[in-house]
Amino acid sequence: MIFKTAEEIERIRESALIVSKTLGMLAGEIKPGVTSLKLDALAETFIRDHGAEPGFLGLYDFPNTLCVSPNAQVVHGIPNETPLEEGDILSVDCGALKDGFYGDHAYTFAVGQIDPAVAKLLQVTKESLYVGIAQFKANNRVGDVGYAIQNYTKAAGYGVVRELVGHGLGAEMHEAPEMPNYGRRGRGKQFKEGLVVAIEPMINQGTRRIKQLKDGWTILTADGKASAHFEHDVAIVNGQPELLSTFDYIYESLGIQSDEEIPFRKKTKQ
Ligand code: MG
Ligand code: MG
């Protein structure tokens, strides 16, 4: 595992916030009739206008700036010409690279009015992200975060995807440690000051089982039910979890009030 200096953490924060602003911009564009390819083009331009490079474009030969995964797609969906429809959900995962460091975060959006059961999936999955983040602190272990997310989402009857996991983040998009969304308390690698990770629950309304499309990328639920994905970049600072990314730009665009990030915000010095 690579432990970052305070200066390196600030550089990761800069890239993470470019992603946060990109998702905030997209929040105002995601509506019935819009294609994911349009969203992808907007995101690429926005990231470059902010002095960064798209983090996913070309990474492992991925063809686009955004991973866009509607409805039963879990992650890694490829942008296409299919217009969004009222009642869809759309997971948007985005990366940015600036000054040698990556940001990587994701949000699942509702397209217009959605099924209340699916709205609950989104809410519980997002809550589980913060339940996991609260366990990302010095001396805790990888299994503490995974257990917390698994326990919270299984209680709602959901399936926790196992084949895809969160990860360390820095000069590489994917660094050690792997951060599964399941696990056992007190097990796995131990967290220390300066570790930066992407925590990203991928939670299914039904079975945890997944399959992959022939495109070699798109992951979808085996039962065709909905899947949600929320991701934040988090550092351990003074032993505690500190958010480097934020959903504030999304909430500003959508007119949502939320205090969910307050416990994990950067502490301003007196
Ligand atoms: Mg991501
Ligand atoms: Mg990630």
GROMACS .gro file of C-alpha atoms and ligand atoms in nm:
model
  272
    1MET     CA    1   0.000   0.000   0.000
    2ILE     CA    2   0.119   0.353  -0.078
    3PHE     CA    3   0.073   0.615   0.194
    4LYS     CA    4   0.040   0.967   0.058
    5THR     CA    5   0.188   1.291   0.184
    6ALA     CA    6  -0.039   1.585   0.263
    7GLU     CA    7   0.066   1.744  -0.066
    8GLU     CA    8  -0.017   1.430  -0.263
    9ILE     CA    9  -0.357   1.411  -0.094
   10GLU     CA   10  -0.429   1.768  -0.205
   11ARG     CA   11  -0.344   1.674  -0.564
   12ILE     CA   12  -0.578   1.374  -0.550
   13ARG     CA   13  -0.843   1.606  -0.405
   14GLU     CA   14  -0.801   1.839  -0.701
   15SER     CA   15  -0.865   1.556  -0.948
   16ALA     CA   16  -1.150   1.419  -0.736
   17LEU     CA   17  -1.319   1.760  -0.729
   18ILE     CA   18  -1.293   1.790  -1.108
   19VAL     CA   19  -1.490   1.464  -1.121
   20SER     CA   20  -1.736   1.600  -0.862
   21LYS     CA   21  -1.795   1.910  -1.075
   22THR     CA   22  -1.830   1.696  -1.388
   23LEU     CA   23  -2.101   1.487  -1.220
   24GLY     CA   24  -2.267   1.810  -1.104
   25MET     CA   25  -2.272   1.939  -1.460
   26LEU     CA   26  -2.415   1.606  -1.585
   27ALA     CA   27  -2.687   1.614  -1.317
   28GLY     CA   28  -2.848   1.902  -1.508
   29GLU     CA   29  -2.832   1.712  -1.839
   30ILE     CA   30  -2.964   1.371  -1.735
   31LYS     CA   31  -3.327   1.363  -1.849
   32PRO     CA   32  -3.552   1.165  -2.085
   33GLY     CA   33  -3.434   1.180  -2.448
   34VAL     CA   34  -3.065   1.241  -2.375
   35THR     CA   35  -2.816   0.978  -2.495
   36SER     CA   36  -2.523   0.857  -2.289
   37LEU     CA   37  -2.291   0.940  -2.579
   38LYS     CA   38  -2.402   1.305  -2.547
   39LEU     CA   39  -2.327   1.293  -2.175
   40ASP     CA   40  -1.988   1.140  -2.251
   41ALA     CA   41  -1.897   1.418  -2.495
   42LEU     CA   42  -2.004   1.686  -2.245
   43ALA     CA   43  -1.797   1.522  -1.972
   44GLU     CA   44  -1.483   1.493  -2.186
   45THR     CA   45  -1.500   1.860  -2.284
   46PHE     CA   46  -1.568   1.967  -1.926
   47ILE     CA   47  -1.273   1.769  -1.786
   48ARG     CA   48  -1.032   1.901  -2.050
   49ASP     CA   49  -1.159   2.258  -1.992
   50HIS     CA   50  -1.060   2.210  -1.627
   51GLY     CA   51  -0.701   2.125  -1.718
   52ALA     CA   52  -0.733   1.750  -1.666
   53GLU     CA   53  -0.746   1.435  -1.880
   54PRO     CA   54  -1.034   1.187  -1.874
   55GLY     CA   55  -0.913   0.913  -1.639
   56PHE     CA   56  -1.094   0.620  -1.800
   57LEU     CA   57  -1.042   0.698  -2.172
   58GLY     CA   58  -0.789   0.444  -2.295
   59LEU     CA   59  -0.738   0.291  -1.948
   60TYR     CA   60  -0.728  -0.087  -2.010
   61ASP     CA   61  -0.847   0.023  -2.361
   62PHE     CA   62  -1.183   0.154  -2.232
   63PRO     CA   63  -1.325   0.359  -2.524
   64ASN     CA   64  -1.490   0.655  -2.346
   65THR     CA   65  -1.472   0.916  -2.071
   66LEU     CA   66  -1.770   0.785  -1.872
   67CYS     CA   67  -1.888   0.445  -1.765
   68VAL     CA   68  -2.268   0.473  -1.796
   69SER     CA   69  -2.473   0.186  -1.661
   70PRO     CA   70  -2.854   0.210  -1.683
   71ASN     CA   71  -3.105   0.004  -1.487
   72ALA     CA   72  -2.986  -0.361  -1.463
   73GLN     CA   73  -2.631  -0.266  -1.561
   74VAL     CA   74  -2.401  -0.265  -1.259
   75VAL     CA   75  -2.087  -0.091  -1.387
   76HIS     CA   76  -1.861  -0.043  -1.691
   77GLY     CA   77  -2.142   0.029  -1.940
   78ILE     CA   78  -2.023   0.191  -2.265
   79PRO     CA   79  -2.192   0.515  -2.380
   80ASN     CA   80  -2.430   0.468  -2.675
   81GLU     CA   81  -2.705   0.633  -2.883
   82THR     CA   82  -3.000   0.495  -2.684
   83PRO     CA   83  -3.202   0.784  -2.537
   84LEU     CA   84  -3.273   0.776  -2.164
   85GLU     CA   85  -3.636   0.717  -2.071
   86GLU     CA   86  -3.853   0.843  -1.787
   87GLY     CA   87  -3.818   0.597  -1.497
   88ASP     CA   88  -3.465   0.482  -1.585
   89ILE     CA   89  -3.178   0.499  -1.342
   90LEU     CA   90  -2.827   0.572  -1.468
   91SER     CA   91  -2.504   0.501  -1.283
   92VAL     CA   92  -2.233   0.739  -1.402
   93ASP     CA   93  -1.873   0.663  -1.310
   94CYS     CA   94  -1.607   0.918  -1.405
   95GLY     CA   95  -1.231   0.955  -1.367
   96ALA     CA   96  -0.993   1.248  -1.410
   97LEU     CA   97  -0.613   1.269  -1.419
   98LYS     CA   98  -0.435   1.593  -1.332
   99ASP     CA   99  -0.074   1.655  -1.224
  100GLY     CA  100  -0.011   1.283  -1.208
  101PHE     CA  101  -0.297   1.185  -0.976
  102TYR     CA  102  -0.639   1.035  -1.035
  103GLY     CA  103  -0.987   1.110  -0.908
  104ASP     CA  104  -1.256   0.841  -0.951
  105HIS     CA  105  -1.614   0.872  -0.835
  106ALA     CA  106  -1.967   0.776  -0.922
  107TYR     CA  107  -2.335   0.848  -0.863
  108THR     CA  108  -2.657   0.677  -0.966
  109PHE     CA  109  -2.910   0.925  -1.103
  110ALA     CA  110  -3.288   0.894  -1.135
  111VAL     CA  111  -3.426   0.989  -1.478
  112GLY     CA  112  -3.751   1.166  -1.396
  113GLN     CA  113  -3.987   0.977  -1.166
  114ILE     CA  114  -3.867   0.626  -1.076
  115ASP     CA  115  -4.026   0.320  -0.913
  116PRO     CA  116  -4.029   0.375  -0.533
  117ALA     CA  117  -3.862   0.034  -0.479
  118VAL     CA  118  -3.575   0.141  -0.703
  119ALA     CA  119  -3.557   0.481  -0.529
  120LYS     CA  120  -3.512   0.289  -0.204
  121LEU     CA  121  -3.228   0.087  -0.360
  122LEU     CA  122  -3.051   0.412  -0.451
  123GLN     CA  123  -3.105   0.559  -0.104
  124VAL     CA  124  -2.985   0.250   0.084
  125THR     CA  125  -2.683   0.206  -0.144
  126LYS     CA  126  -2.580   0.569  -0.093
  127GLU     CA  127  -2.627   0.538   0.283
  128SER     CA  128  -2.412   0.223   0.281
  129LEU     CA  129  -2.131   0.423   0.121
  130TYR     CA  130  -2.116   0.653   0.426
  131VAL     CA  131  -2.155   0.359   0.665
  132GLY     CA  132  -1.845   0.213   0.496
  133ILE     CA  133  -1.654   0.542   0.496
  134ALA     CA  134  -1.707   0.575   0.873
  135GLN     CA  135  -1.504   0.253   0.916
  136PHE     CA  136  -1.214   0.380   0.701
  137LYS     CA  137  -0.991   0.504   0.981
  138ALA     CA  138  -0.645   0.435   1.120
  139ASN     CA  139  -0.601   0.088   1.273
  140ASN     CA  140  -0.925  -0.047   1.123
  141ARG     CA  141  -0.898  -0.307   0.848
  142VAL     CA  142  -1.032  -0.369   0.497
  143GLY     CA  143  -1.285  -0.618   0.635
  144ASP     CA  144  -1.436  -0.355   0.867
  145VAL     CA  145  -1.543  -0.140   0.571
  146GLY     CA  146  -1.668  -0.437   0.368
  147TYR     CA  147  -1.859  -0.583   0.659
  148ALA     CA  148  -2.030  -0.250   0.733
  149ILE     CA  149  -2.151  -0.210   0.373
  150GLN     CA  150  -2.258  -0.573   0.343
  151ASN     CA  151  -2.440  -0.573   0.674
  152TYR     CA  152  -2.626  -0.249   0.596
  153THR     CA  153  -2.742  -0.349   0.248
  154LYS     CA  154  -2.818  -0.714   0.320
  155ALA     CA  155  -3.051  -0.597   0.597
  156ALA     CA  156  -3.262  -0.440   0.320
  157GLY     CA  157  -3.259  -0.770   0.129
  158TYR     CA  158  -3.021  -0.658  -0.145
  159GLY     CA  159  -2.745  -0.848  -0.324
  160VAL     CA  160  -2.387  -0.729  -0.270
  161VAL     CA  161  -2.176  -0.763  -0.584
  162ARG     CA  162  -1.853  -0.949  -0.501
  163GLU     CA  163  -1.664  -0.967  -0.829
  164LEU     CA  164  -1.599  -0.590  -0.841
  165VAL     CA  165  -1.443  -0.392  -0.558
  166GLY     CA  166  -1.315  -0.051  -0.449
  167HIS     CA  167  -0.943   0.019  -0.446
  168GLY     CA  168  -0.650   0.234  -0.342
  169LEU     CA  169  -0.618   0.553  -0.548
  170GLY     CA  170  -0.326   0.778  -0.640
  171ALA     CA  171  -0.077   0.792  -0.926
  172GLU     CA  172  -0.253   0.477  -1.047
  173MET     CA  173  -0.629   0.446  -1.086
  174HIS     CA  174  -0.622   0.110  -0.912
  175GLU     CA  175  -0.374   0.064  -0.627
  176ALA     CA  176  -0.366  -0.170  -0.327
  177PRO     CA  177  -0.563  -0.245  -0.123
  178GLU     CA  178  -0.867  -0.396  -0.288
  179MET     CA  179  -1.176  -0.272  -0.101
  180PRO     CA  180  -1.457  -0.535  -0.126
  181ASN     CA  181  -1.811  -0.441  -0.025
  182TYR     CA  182  -1.832  -0.754   0.187
  183GLY     CA  183  -1.603  -0.900   0.449
  184ARG     CA  184  -1.538  -0.990   0.808
  185ARG     CA  185  -1.464  -0.744   1.085
  186GLY     CA  186  -1.101  -0.723   1.193
  187ARG     CA  187  -0.975  -0.904   0.881
  188GLY     CA  188  -0.755  -0.787   0.595
  189LYS     CA  189  -0.499  -0.512   0.548
  190GLN     CA  190  -0.475  -0.247   0.820
  191PHE     CA  191  -0.537   0.121   0.744
  192LYS     CA  192  -0.281   0.389   0.830
  193GLU     CA  193  -0.242   0.765   0.798
  194GLY     CA  194  -0.217   0.884   0.437
  195LEU     CA  195  -0.397   0.592   0.271
  196VAL     CA  196  -0.637   0.705  -0.005
  197VAL     CA  197  -0.907   0.474  -0.138
  198ALA     CA  198  -1.215   0.474  -0.358
  199ILE     CA  199  -1.504   0.314  -0.167
  200GLU     CA  200  -1.778   0.206  -0.407
  201PRO     CA  201  -2.071  -0.016  -0.309
  202MET     CA  202  -2.232  -0.189  -0.610
  203ILE     CA  203  -2.565  -0.316  -0.479
  204ASN     CA  204  -2.833  -0.516  -0.659
  205GLN     CA  205  -3.206  -0.505  -0.594
  206GLY     CA  206  -3.220  -0.885  -0.630
  207THR     CA  207  -2.948  -1.148  -0.666
  208ARG     CA  208  -2.583  -1.055  -0.616
  209ARG     CA  209  -2.503  -1.266  -0.924
  210ILE     CA  210  -2.382  -1.081  -1.233
  211LYS     CA  211  -2.303  -1.148  -1.597
  212GLN     CA  212  -2.102  -0.968  -1.861
  213LEU     CA  213  -2.208  -0.858  -2.208
  214LYS     CA  214  -2.016  -0.972  -2.516
  215ASP     CA  215  -1.868  -0.621  -2.544
  216GLY     CA  216  -1.618  -0.738  -2.283
  217TRP     CA  217  -1.707  -0.450  -2.050
  218THR     CA  218  -2.069  -0.416  -1.943
  219ILE     CA  219  -2.156  -0.589  -1.616
  220LEU     CA  220  -2.527  -0.650  -1.547
  221THR     CA  221  -2.740  -0.827  -1.291
  222ALA     CA  222  -2.811  -1.194  -1.364
  223ASP     CA  223  -3.182  -1.148  -1.284
  224GLY     CA  224  -3.238  -0.825  -1.477
  225LYS     CA  225  -3.330  -0.627  -1.164
  226ALA     CA  226  -3.184  -0.285  -1.093
  227SER     CA  227  -2.836  -0.213  -0.960
  228ALA     CA  228  -2.693   0.100  -0.794
  229HIS     CA  229  -2.338   0.233  -0.759
  230PHE     CA  230  -2.210   0.522  -0.548
  231GLU     CA  231  -1.839   0.602  -0.507
  232HIS     CA  232  -1.632   0.850  -0.308
  233ASP     CA  233  -1.257   0.911  -0.278
  234VAL     CA  234  -1.146   0.917   0.086
  235ALA     CA  235  -0.815   0.980   0.267
  236ILE     CA  236  -0.711   0.904   0.624
  237VAL     CA  237  -0.612   1.238   0.779
  238ASN     CA  238  -0.537   1.265   1.152
  239GLY     CA  239  -0.653   0.906   1.176
  240GLN     CA  240  -1.003   0.981   1.047
  241PRO     CA  241  -1.181   0.950   0.709
  242GLU     CA  242  -1.176   1.270   0.505
  243LEU     CA  243  -1.373   1.303   0.180
  244LEU     CA  244  -1.177   1.421  -0.124
  245SER     CA  245  -1.481   1.406  -0.356
  246THR     CA  246  -1.826   1.553  -0.294
  247PHE     CA  247  -2.185   1.513  -0.417
  248ASP     CA  248  -2.251   1.880  -0.337
  249TYR     CA  249  -2.237   1.988  -0.703
  250ILE     CA  250  -2.497   1.724  -0.790
  251TYR     CA  251  -2.719   1.829  -0.500
  252GLU     CA  252  -2.685   2.195  -0.595
  253SER     CA  253  -2.798   2.112  -0.948
  254LEU     CA  254  -3.090   1.896  -0.833
  255GLY     CA  255  -3.196   2.117  -0.541
  256ILE     CA  256  -3.132   1.846  -0.280
  257GLN     CA  257  -3.050   1.936   0.082
  258SER     CA  258  -2.813   1.692   0.251
  259ASP     CA  259  -2.589   1.684   0.559
  260GLU     CA  260  -2.452   1.335   0.487
  261GLU     CA  261  -2.097   1.455   0.411
  262ILE     CA  262  -2.054   1.685   0.711
  263PRO     CA  263  -1.886   1.426   0.943
  264PHE     CA  264  -1.627   1.350   0.674
  265ARG     CA  265  -1.540   1.700   0.553
  266LYS     CA  266  -1.190   1.847   0.580
  267LYS     CA  267  -1.144   1.996   0.927
  268THR     CA  268  -1.047   2.360   0.899
  269LYS     CA  269  -0.767   2.461   1.133
  270GLN     CA  270  -0.853   2.714   1.406
  271MG      MG  271  -1.521   0.471  -1.038
  272MG      MG  272  -1.328   0.312  -0.854
   0.00000   0.00000   0.00000
